[in-house]
mmCIF file of C-alpha atoms in Angstrom:
data_model
loop_
_atom_site.group_PDB
_atom_site.id
_atom_site.type_symbol
_atom_site.label_atom_id
_atom_site.label_comp_id
_atom_site.label_asym_id
_atom_site.label_seq_id
_atom_site.Cartn_x
_atom_site.Cartn_y
_atom_site.Cartn_z
ATOM 1 C CA MET A 13 66.878 60.063 96.155
ATOM 2 C CA THR A 14 69.048 62.810 97.706
ATOM 3 C CA VAL A 15 68.318 61.441 101.184
ATOM 4 C CA LEU A 16 69.468 57.977 100.079
ATOM 5 C CA LEU A 17 72.674 59.297 98.481
ATOM 6 C CA VAL A 18 73.590 61.367 101.549
ATOM 7 C CA SER A 19 72.880 58.422 103.912
ATOM 8 C CA VAL A 20 74.891 55.884 101.903
ATOM 9 C CA GLY A 21 77.801 58.310 101.427
ATOM 10 C CA GLY A 22 77.670 59.315 105.104
ATOM 11 C CA ALA A 23 77.632 55.704 106.327
ATOM 12 C CA GLY A 24 80.581 54.806 104.085
ATOM 13 C CA GLY A 25 82.532 57.920 105.024
ATOM 14 C CA ALA A 26 82.108 57.332 108.770
ATOM 15 C CA VAL A 27 83.255 53.691 108.543
ATOM 16 C CA LEU A 28 86.185 54.687 106.319
ATOM 17 C CA ARG A 29 87.221 57.350 108.839
ATOM 18 C CA TYR A 30 87.182 54.830 111.679
ATOM 19 C CA LEU A 31 89.278 52.300 109.733
ATOM 20 C CA ILE A 32 91.824 54.857 108.459
ATOM 21 C CA ASP A 33 92.107 56.493 111.897
ATOM 22 C CA ARG A 34 92.761 53.104 113.558
ATOM 23 C CA ARG A 35 95.386 52.109 111.034
ATOM 24 C CA VAL A 36 97.234 55.453 111.075
ATOM 25 C CA GLN A 37 97.093 55.845 114.856
ATOM 26 C CA ARG A 38 98.380 52.294 115.380
ATOM 27 C CA SER A 39 101.469 52.959 113.271
ATOM 28 C CA HIS A 40 102.284 56.185 115.159
ATOM 29 C CA ASP A 41 103.127 55.825 118.811
ATOM 30 C CA SER A 42 102.331 59.448 119.585
ATOM 31 C CA ALA A 43 99.832 61.655 121.415
ATOM 32 C CA PHE A 44 99.480 63.697 118.233
ATOM 33 C CA PRO A 45 96.184 62.852 116.463
ATOM 34 C CA TRP A 46 97.695 61.740 113.135
ATOM 35 C CA GLY A 47 94.629 59.676 112.229
ATOM 36 C CA THR A 48 92.177 62.603 112.339
ATOM 37 C CA LEU A 49 94.671 64.798 110.481
ATOM 38 C CA THR A 50 94.938 62.153 107.736
ATOM 39 C CA VAL A 51 91.171 61.803 107.169
ATOM 40 C CA ASN A 52 90.625 65.570 107.238
ATOM 41 C CA VAL A 53 93.355 66.200 104.652
ATOM 42 C CA LEU A 54 92.221 63.256 102.478
ATOM 43 C CA GLY A 55 88.584 64.378 102.541
ATOM 44 C CA SER A 56 89.500 68.001 101.781
ATOM 45 C CA ALA A 57 91.584 66.887 98.769
ATOM 46 C CA LEU A 58 88.732 64.712 97.469
ATOM 47 C CA LEU A 59 86.150 67.486 97.940
ATOM 48 C CA GLY A 60 88.559 69.903 96.217
ATOM 49 C CA LEU A 61 88.761 67.525 93.254
ATOM 50 C CA LEU A 62 84.956 67.304 93.102
ATOM 51 C CA ALA A 63 84.591 71.089 93.333
ATOM 52 C CA GLY A 64 87.165 71.588 90.571
ATOM 53 C CA TRP A 65 85.353 69.056 88.440
ATOM 54 C CA ALA A 66 82.076 70.912 89.073
ATOM 55 C CA LEU A 67 83.714 74.176 87.899
ATOM 56 C CA THR A 68 84.322 72.561 84.490
ATOM 57 C CA GLY A 69 80.578 71.837 84.394
ATOM 58 C CA ALA A 70 81.112 68.107 83.809
ATOM 59 C CA GLU A 71 80.416 66.735 87.287
ATOM 60 C CA PRO A 72 76.982 65.159 87.783
ATOM 61 C CA GLY A 73 75.053 66.523 90.782
ATOM 62 C CA ALA A 74 74.192 63.069 92.154
ATOM 63 C CA LEU A 75 77.893 62.231 92.465
ATOM 64 C CA HIS A 76 78.493 65.419 94.441
ATOM 65 C CA THR A 77 75.644 64.525 96.813
ATOM 66 C CA LEU A 78 76.973 60.988 97.323
ATOM 67 C CA LEU A 79 80.706 61.733 97.536
ATOM 68 C CA GLY A 80 80.829 65.421 98.531
ATOM 69 C CA THR A 81 77.974 65.870 101.009
ATOM 70 C CA GLY A 82 77.870 62.236 102.156
ATOM 71 C CA LEU A 83 81.284 60.588 101.950
ATOM 72 C CA CYS A 84 83.638 63.584 102.364
ATOM 73 C CA GLY A 85 81.327 65.117 104.967
ATOM 74 C CA ALA A 86 81.443 62.026 107.175
ATOM 75 C CA LEU A 87 85.052 61.068 106.359
ATOM 76 C CA THR A 88 86.176 64.425 107.711
ATOM 77 C CA THR A 89 85.271 65.636 111.172
ATOM 78 C CA PHE A 90 85.276 68.848 113.144
ATOM 79 C CA SER A 91 84.028 67.408 116.424
ATOM 80 C CA THR A 92 86.901 64.928 116.880
ATOM 81 C CA PHE A 93 89.388 67.561 115.710
ATOM 82 C CA GLY A 94 88.034 69.965 118.336
ATOM 83 C CA TYR A 95 87.873 67.377 121.108
ATOM 84 C CA GLU A 96 91.400 66.074 120.462
ATOM 85 C CA THR A 97 92.789 69.620 120.422
ATOM 86 C CA VAL A 98 91.129 70.425 123.756
ATOM 87 C CA ARG A 99 92.385 67.113 125.200
ATOM 88 C CA LEU A 100 95.947 67.989 124.166
ATOM 89 C CA LEU A 101 95.515 71.396 125.842
ATOM 90 C CA THR A 102 94.274 69.895 129.099
ATOM 91 C CA GLU A 103 97.009 67.246 129.086
ATOM 92 C CA ARG A 104 99.533 70.082 129.010
ATOM 93 C CA ALA A 105 100.710 69.219 125.507
ATOM 94 C CA ARG A 106 100.104 72.824 124.438
ATOM 95 C CA LEU A 107 102.611 72.781 121.612
ATOM 96 C CA TYR A 108 100.910 69.708 120.135
ATOM 97 C CA ALA A 109 97.513 71.414 120.443
ATOM 98 C CA VAL A 110 98.665 74.552 118.617
ATOM 99 C CA ALA A 111 100.489 72.436 116.015
ATOM 100 C CA ASN A 112 97.361 70.309 115.514
ATOM 101 C CA VAL A 113 95.233 73.374 114.714
ATOM 102 C CA ALA A 114 97.854 74.986 112.467
ATOM 103 C CA VAL A 115 98.793 71.827 110.560
ATOM 104 C CA THR A 116 95.182 70.611 110.136
ATOM 105 C CA VAL A 117 93.922 73.961 108.842
ATOM 106 C CA LEU A 118 96.921 74.659 106.568
ATOM 107 C CA ALA A 119 97.157 71.087 105.214
ATOM 108 C CA GLY A 120 93.372 70.973 104.720
ATOM 109 C CA PHE A 121 93.375 74.199 102.698
ATOM 110 C CA GLY A 122 96.466 73.085 100.760
ATOM 111 C CA ALA A 123 94.896 69.711 99.938
ATOM 112 C CA ALA A 124 91.617 71.288 98.782
ATOM 113 C CA ALA A 125 93.473 73.839 96.628
ATOM 114 C CA THR A 126 95.567 71.066 95.071
ATOM 115 C CA GLY A 127 92.433 69.027 94.314
ATOM 116 C CA LEU A 128 90.728 72.086 92.784
ATOM 117 C CA LEU A 129 93.736 72.872 90.587
ATOM 118 C CA ILE A 130 94.205 69.271 89.401
ATOM 119 C CA ALA A 131 90.517 68.877 88.505
ATOM 120 C CA SER A 132 90.319 72.188 86.646
ATOM 121 C CA ALA A 133 93.517 71.379 84.726
ATOM 122 C CA LEU A 134 92.120 68.049 83.500
ATOM 123 C CA PRO A 135 90.427 68.104 80.096
ATOM 124 C CA GLY A 136 86.663 68.116 80.790
ATOM 125 C CA MET B 7 98.236 40.059 111.456
ATOM 126 C CA PRO B 8 96.553 38.883 114.681
ATOM 127 C CA ARG B 9 92.810 38.442 114.444
ATOM 128 C CA ARG B 10 92.063 40.836 117.304
ATOM 129 C CA HIS B 11 93.050 43.803 115.111
ATOM 130 C CA HIS B 12 89.960 43.317 112.990
ATOM 131 C CA PRO B 13 87.137 45.605 114.105
ATOM 132 C CA ARG B 14 83.901 43.888 115.091
ATOM 133 C CA TRP B 15 81.058 44.073 112.603
ATOM 134 C CA ASP B 16 78.600 45.463 115.153
ATOM 135 C CA ILE B 17 80.925 48.418 115.806
ATOM 136 C CA LEU B 18 81.156 49.119 112.061
ATOM 137 C CA LEU B 19 77.367 48.852 111.759
ATOM 138 C CA ALA B 20 76.851 51.295 114.641
ATOM 139 C CA ILE B 21 79.327 53.734 113.049
ATOM 140 C CA ALA B 22 77.635 53.410 109.631
ATOM 141 C CA ALA B 23 74.166 54.028 111.111
ATOM 142 C CA GLY B 24 75.411 57.037 113.082
ATOM 143 C CA GLY B 25 77.283 58.394 110.058
ATOM 144 C CA ALA B 26 74.182 58.155 107.863
ATOM 145 C CA LEU B 27 71.982 59.914 110.463
ATOM 146 C CA GLY B 28 74.572 62.612 111.208
ATOM 147 C CA SER B 29 75.135 63.345 107.508
ATOM 148 C CA LEU B 30 71.384 63.583 106.937
ATOM 149 C CA ALA B 31 71.033 66.028 109.829
ATOM 150 C CA ARG B 32 73.840 68.163 108.368
ATOM 151 C CA TYR B 33 72.179 68.027 104.939
ATOM 152 C CA GLY B 34 68.886 69.045 106.578
ATOM 153 C CA LEU B 35 70.552 72.120 108.100
ATOM 154 C CA ALA B 36 71.930 73.041 104.661
ATOM 155 C CA VAL B 37 68.395 72.850 103.229
ATOM 156 C CA VAL B 38 66.961 75.021 106.024
ATOM 157 C CA PHE B 39 69.823 77.571 105.925
ATOM 158 C CA PRO B 40 70.945 77.686 102.299
ATOM 159 C CA HIS B 41 73.718 80.068 101.250
ATOM 160 C CA PRO B 42 74.868 81.183 97.816
ATOM 161 C CA ARG B 43 78.395 80.111 96.776
ATOM 162 C CA GLY B 44 81.056 82.278 98.370
ATOM 163 C CA ALA B 45 78.717 83.665 101.069
ATOM 164 C CA PHE B 46 78.939 82.927 104.810
ATOM 165 C CA ALA B 47 78.168 79.198 105.242
ATOM 166 C CA THR B 48 75.801 79.414 108.212
ATOM 167 C CA SER B 49 74.636 75.784 108.040
ATOM 168 C CA THR B 50 78.168 74.295 108.087
ATOM 169 C CA LEU B 51 79.173 76.600 110.921
ATOM 170 C CA LEU B 52 76.065 75.667 112.928
ATOM 171 C CA ALA B 53 76.672 71.930 112.423
ATOM 172 C CA ASN B 54 80.323 72.197 113.440
ATOM 173 C CA LEU B 55 79.621 74.360 116.498
ATOM 174 C CA ALA B 56 76.714 72.215 117.718
ATOM 175 C CA GLY B 57 78.691 69.017 117.078
ATOM 176 C CA CYS B 58 81.608 70.308 119.135
ATOM 177 C CA LEU B 59 79.365 71.284 122.057
ATOM 178 C CA LEU B 60 77.773 67.823 121.950
ATOM 179 C CA ILE B 61 81.059 65.885 121.747
ATOM 180 C CA GLY B 62 82.234 67.736 124.859
ATOM 181 C CA CYS B 63 79.044 66.618 126.672
ATOM 182 C CA LEU B 64 79.308 63.069 125.308
ATOM 183 C CA MET B 65 82.936 62.424 126.224
ATOM 184 C CA VAL B 66 82.453 63.605 129.830
ATOM 185 C CA THR B 67 79.274 61.513 130.148
ATOM 186 C CA ILE B 68 81.020 58.398 128.788
ATOM 187 C CA THR B 69 84.000 58.797 131.128
ATOM 188 C CA ASP B 70 81.660 59.306 134.075
ATOM 189 C CA LEU B 71 79.373 56.354 133.374
ATOM 190 C CA ALA B 72 80.303 53.274 135.365
ATOM 191 C CA GLN B 73 79.746 50.917 132.444
ATOM 192 C CA PRO B 74 78.962 52.738 129.206
ATOM 193 C CA HIS B 75 77.474 50.518 126.493
ATOM 194 C CA ARG B 76 80.318 49.577 124.171
ATOM 195 C CA LEU B 77 78.437 50.779 121.089
ATOM 196 C CA LEU B 78 77.634 54.192 122.626
ATOM 197 C CA ARG B 79 80.861 55.891 121.588
ATOM 198 C CA PRO B 80 81.076 54.336 118.085
ATOM 199 C CA PHE B 81 77.436 55.219 117.340
ATOM 200 C CA LEU B 82 77.216 58.710 118.874
ATOM 201 C CA GLY B 83 80.816 59.947 118.789
ATOM 202 C CA ILE B 84 82.408 58.454 115.678
ATOM 203 C CA GLY B 85 79.228 57.958 113.659
ATOM 204 C CA LEU B 86 76.605 60.570 114.516
ATOM 205 C CA LEU B 87 78.755 63.566 115.525
ATOM 206 C CA GLY B 88 81.506 62.627 113.060
ATOM 207 C CA GLY B 89 78.950 62.509 110.250
ATOM 208 C CA PHE B 90 77.204 65.677 111.449
ATOM 209 C CA THR B 91 80.354 67.811 111.593
ATOM 210 C CA THR B 92 82.584 68.247 108.593
ATOM 211 C CA PHE B 93 86.025 69.602 107.911
ATOM 212 C CA SER B 94 86.077 69.244 104.117
ATOM 213 C CA THR B 95 82.982 71.422 103.544
ATOM 214 C CA TYR B 96 84.380 74.000 105.979
ATOM 215 C CA VAL B 97 87.568 74.205 103.898
ATOM 216 C CA LEU B 98 85.702 74.376 100.571
ATOM 217 C CA ASP B 99 83.250 77.010 101.896
ATOM 218 C CA SER B 100 86.210 79.206 102.861
ATOM 219 C CA ALA B 101 87.892 78.558 99.494
ATOM 220 C CA ASP B 102 84.645 79.544 97.728
ATOM 221 C CA SER B 103 84.647 82.891 99.555
ATOM 222 C CA VAL B 104 88.240 83.504 98.422
ATOM 223 C CA LEU B 105 87.331 82.574 94.832
ATOM 224 C CA ALA B 106 84.355 84.964 95.042
ATOM 225 C CA GLY B 107 86.798 87.758 95.907
ATOM 226 C CA ARG B 108 85.931 87.918 99.623
ATOM 227 C CA PRO B 109 89.126 86.836 101.441
ATOM 228 C CA GLY B 110 88.127 88.783 104.566
ATOM 229 C CA LEU B 111 84.925 86.796 104.888
ATOM 230 C CA ALA B 112 86.851 83.549 104.340
ATOM 231 C CA LEU B 113 89.291 84.429 107.099
ATOM 232 C CA LEU B 114 86.488 85.416 109.488
ATOM 233 C CA TYR B 115 84.587 82.179 108.770
ATOM 234 C CA ALA B 116 87.729 80.053 109.135
ATOM 235 C CA ALA B 117 88.675 81.670 112.452
ATOM 236 C CA VAL B 118 85.157 81.687 113.960
ATOM 237 C CA SER B 119 84.747 77.983 113.098
ATOM 238 C CA VAL B 120 87.997 76.901 114.774
ATOM 239 C CA LEU B 121 87.916 79.179 117.833
ATOM 240 C CA GLY B 122 84.164 78.751 118.345
ATOM 241 C CA SER B 123 84.444 74.971 118.105
ATOM 242 C CA LEU B 124 87.260 74.737 120.628
ATOM 243 C CA GLY B 125 85.359 77.029 122.999
ATOM 244 C CA LEU B 126 82.213 74.944 122.671
ATOM 245 C CA VAL B 127 84.036 71.633 123.324
ATOM 246 C CA VAL B 128 85.282 73.164 126.593
ATOM 247 C CA THR B 129 81.807 74.563 127.378
ATOM 248 C CA GLY B 130 80.229 71.146 126.753
ATOM 249 C CA MET B 131 82.761 69.387 128.975
ATOM 250 C CA LEU B 132 82.593 71.887 131.864
ATOM 251 C CA GLY B 133 78.822 72.206 131.687
ATOM 252 C CA THR B 134 78.253 68.446 131.700
ATOM 253 C CA ARG B 135 80.752 67.931 134.521
ATOM 254 C CA ALA B 136 78.994 70.592 136.637
ATOM 255 C CA LEU B 137 75.577 69.104 135.873
ATOM 256 C CA LEU B 138 76.700 65.557 136.756
ATOM 257 C CA ARG B 139 78.226 66.815 140.000
ATOM 258 C CA LEU B 140 74.957 68.568 140.874
ATOM 259 C CA VAL B 141 72.910 65.431 140.162
ATOM 260 C CA THR B 142 75.231 63.212 142.223
ATOM 261 C CA ALA B 143 75.199 65.641 145.154
ATOM 262 C CA ARG B 144 71.411 65.818 145.092
ATOM 263 C CA ARG B 145 71.107 62.032 144.905
ATOM 264 C CA ARG B 146 73.494 61.623 147.835
ATOM 265 C CA ARG B 147 71.489 64.104 149.922
ATOM 266 C CA SER B 148 68.189 62.323 149.228
ATOM 267 C CA THR B 149 69.460 58.891 150.303
#
């Protein structure tokens, strides 16, 4: 059952990442990887919400496997984030590379914290 | 909106299949290397580091291939490695360490993940480039 939930969530998350990344990147004519930033922040916020919900003891474990491990895990990515940062570095867009790391990490942590706080503030 | 903006179904299918396999592999690592909440998340770190090394290898290989199969990058890069590595769990693992009263550990984990990943992307790219150059040189000598 767990294997099925992780696979379905992972498949959905990966497709969602591709579609969101395409849409965001198309509307920004920039070398900055806005698409990857968007999915990473979105996924961190969603996982933060789930984690906050779990702290109240109300969240079912199956939902966390499907949405947390599967969907959020595949929606967000470290490999593309790393590759795009290195590509910016080698293309001599050093400022963009440093900004990409700083903004992704800070926005990711901020989004997760916001999700956690919102979920724990909701009546369980 | 012009029709050409719609992604092809076979690309989406390749991404979905890769995403499912990559997520399962990451879940498998978490089963093999479990960690209590707030402790150092070895499995997430391993997945992210290995995924970054592999994407470095993959991207150099794809650029070097004369005619890479058009589903190779969607399946392996976006699907498999994208599903294998994760940013959201990395963030939540660090947050858990802070909540458990171990901010130093969170900072160490956060920094090692980012710096290690960037270093391994570069290692993967340089290593693959050197290997491909070696293979081409050897092939040229033997013909």
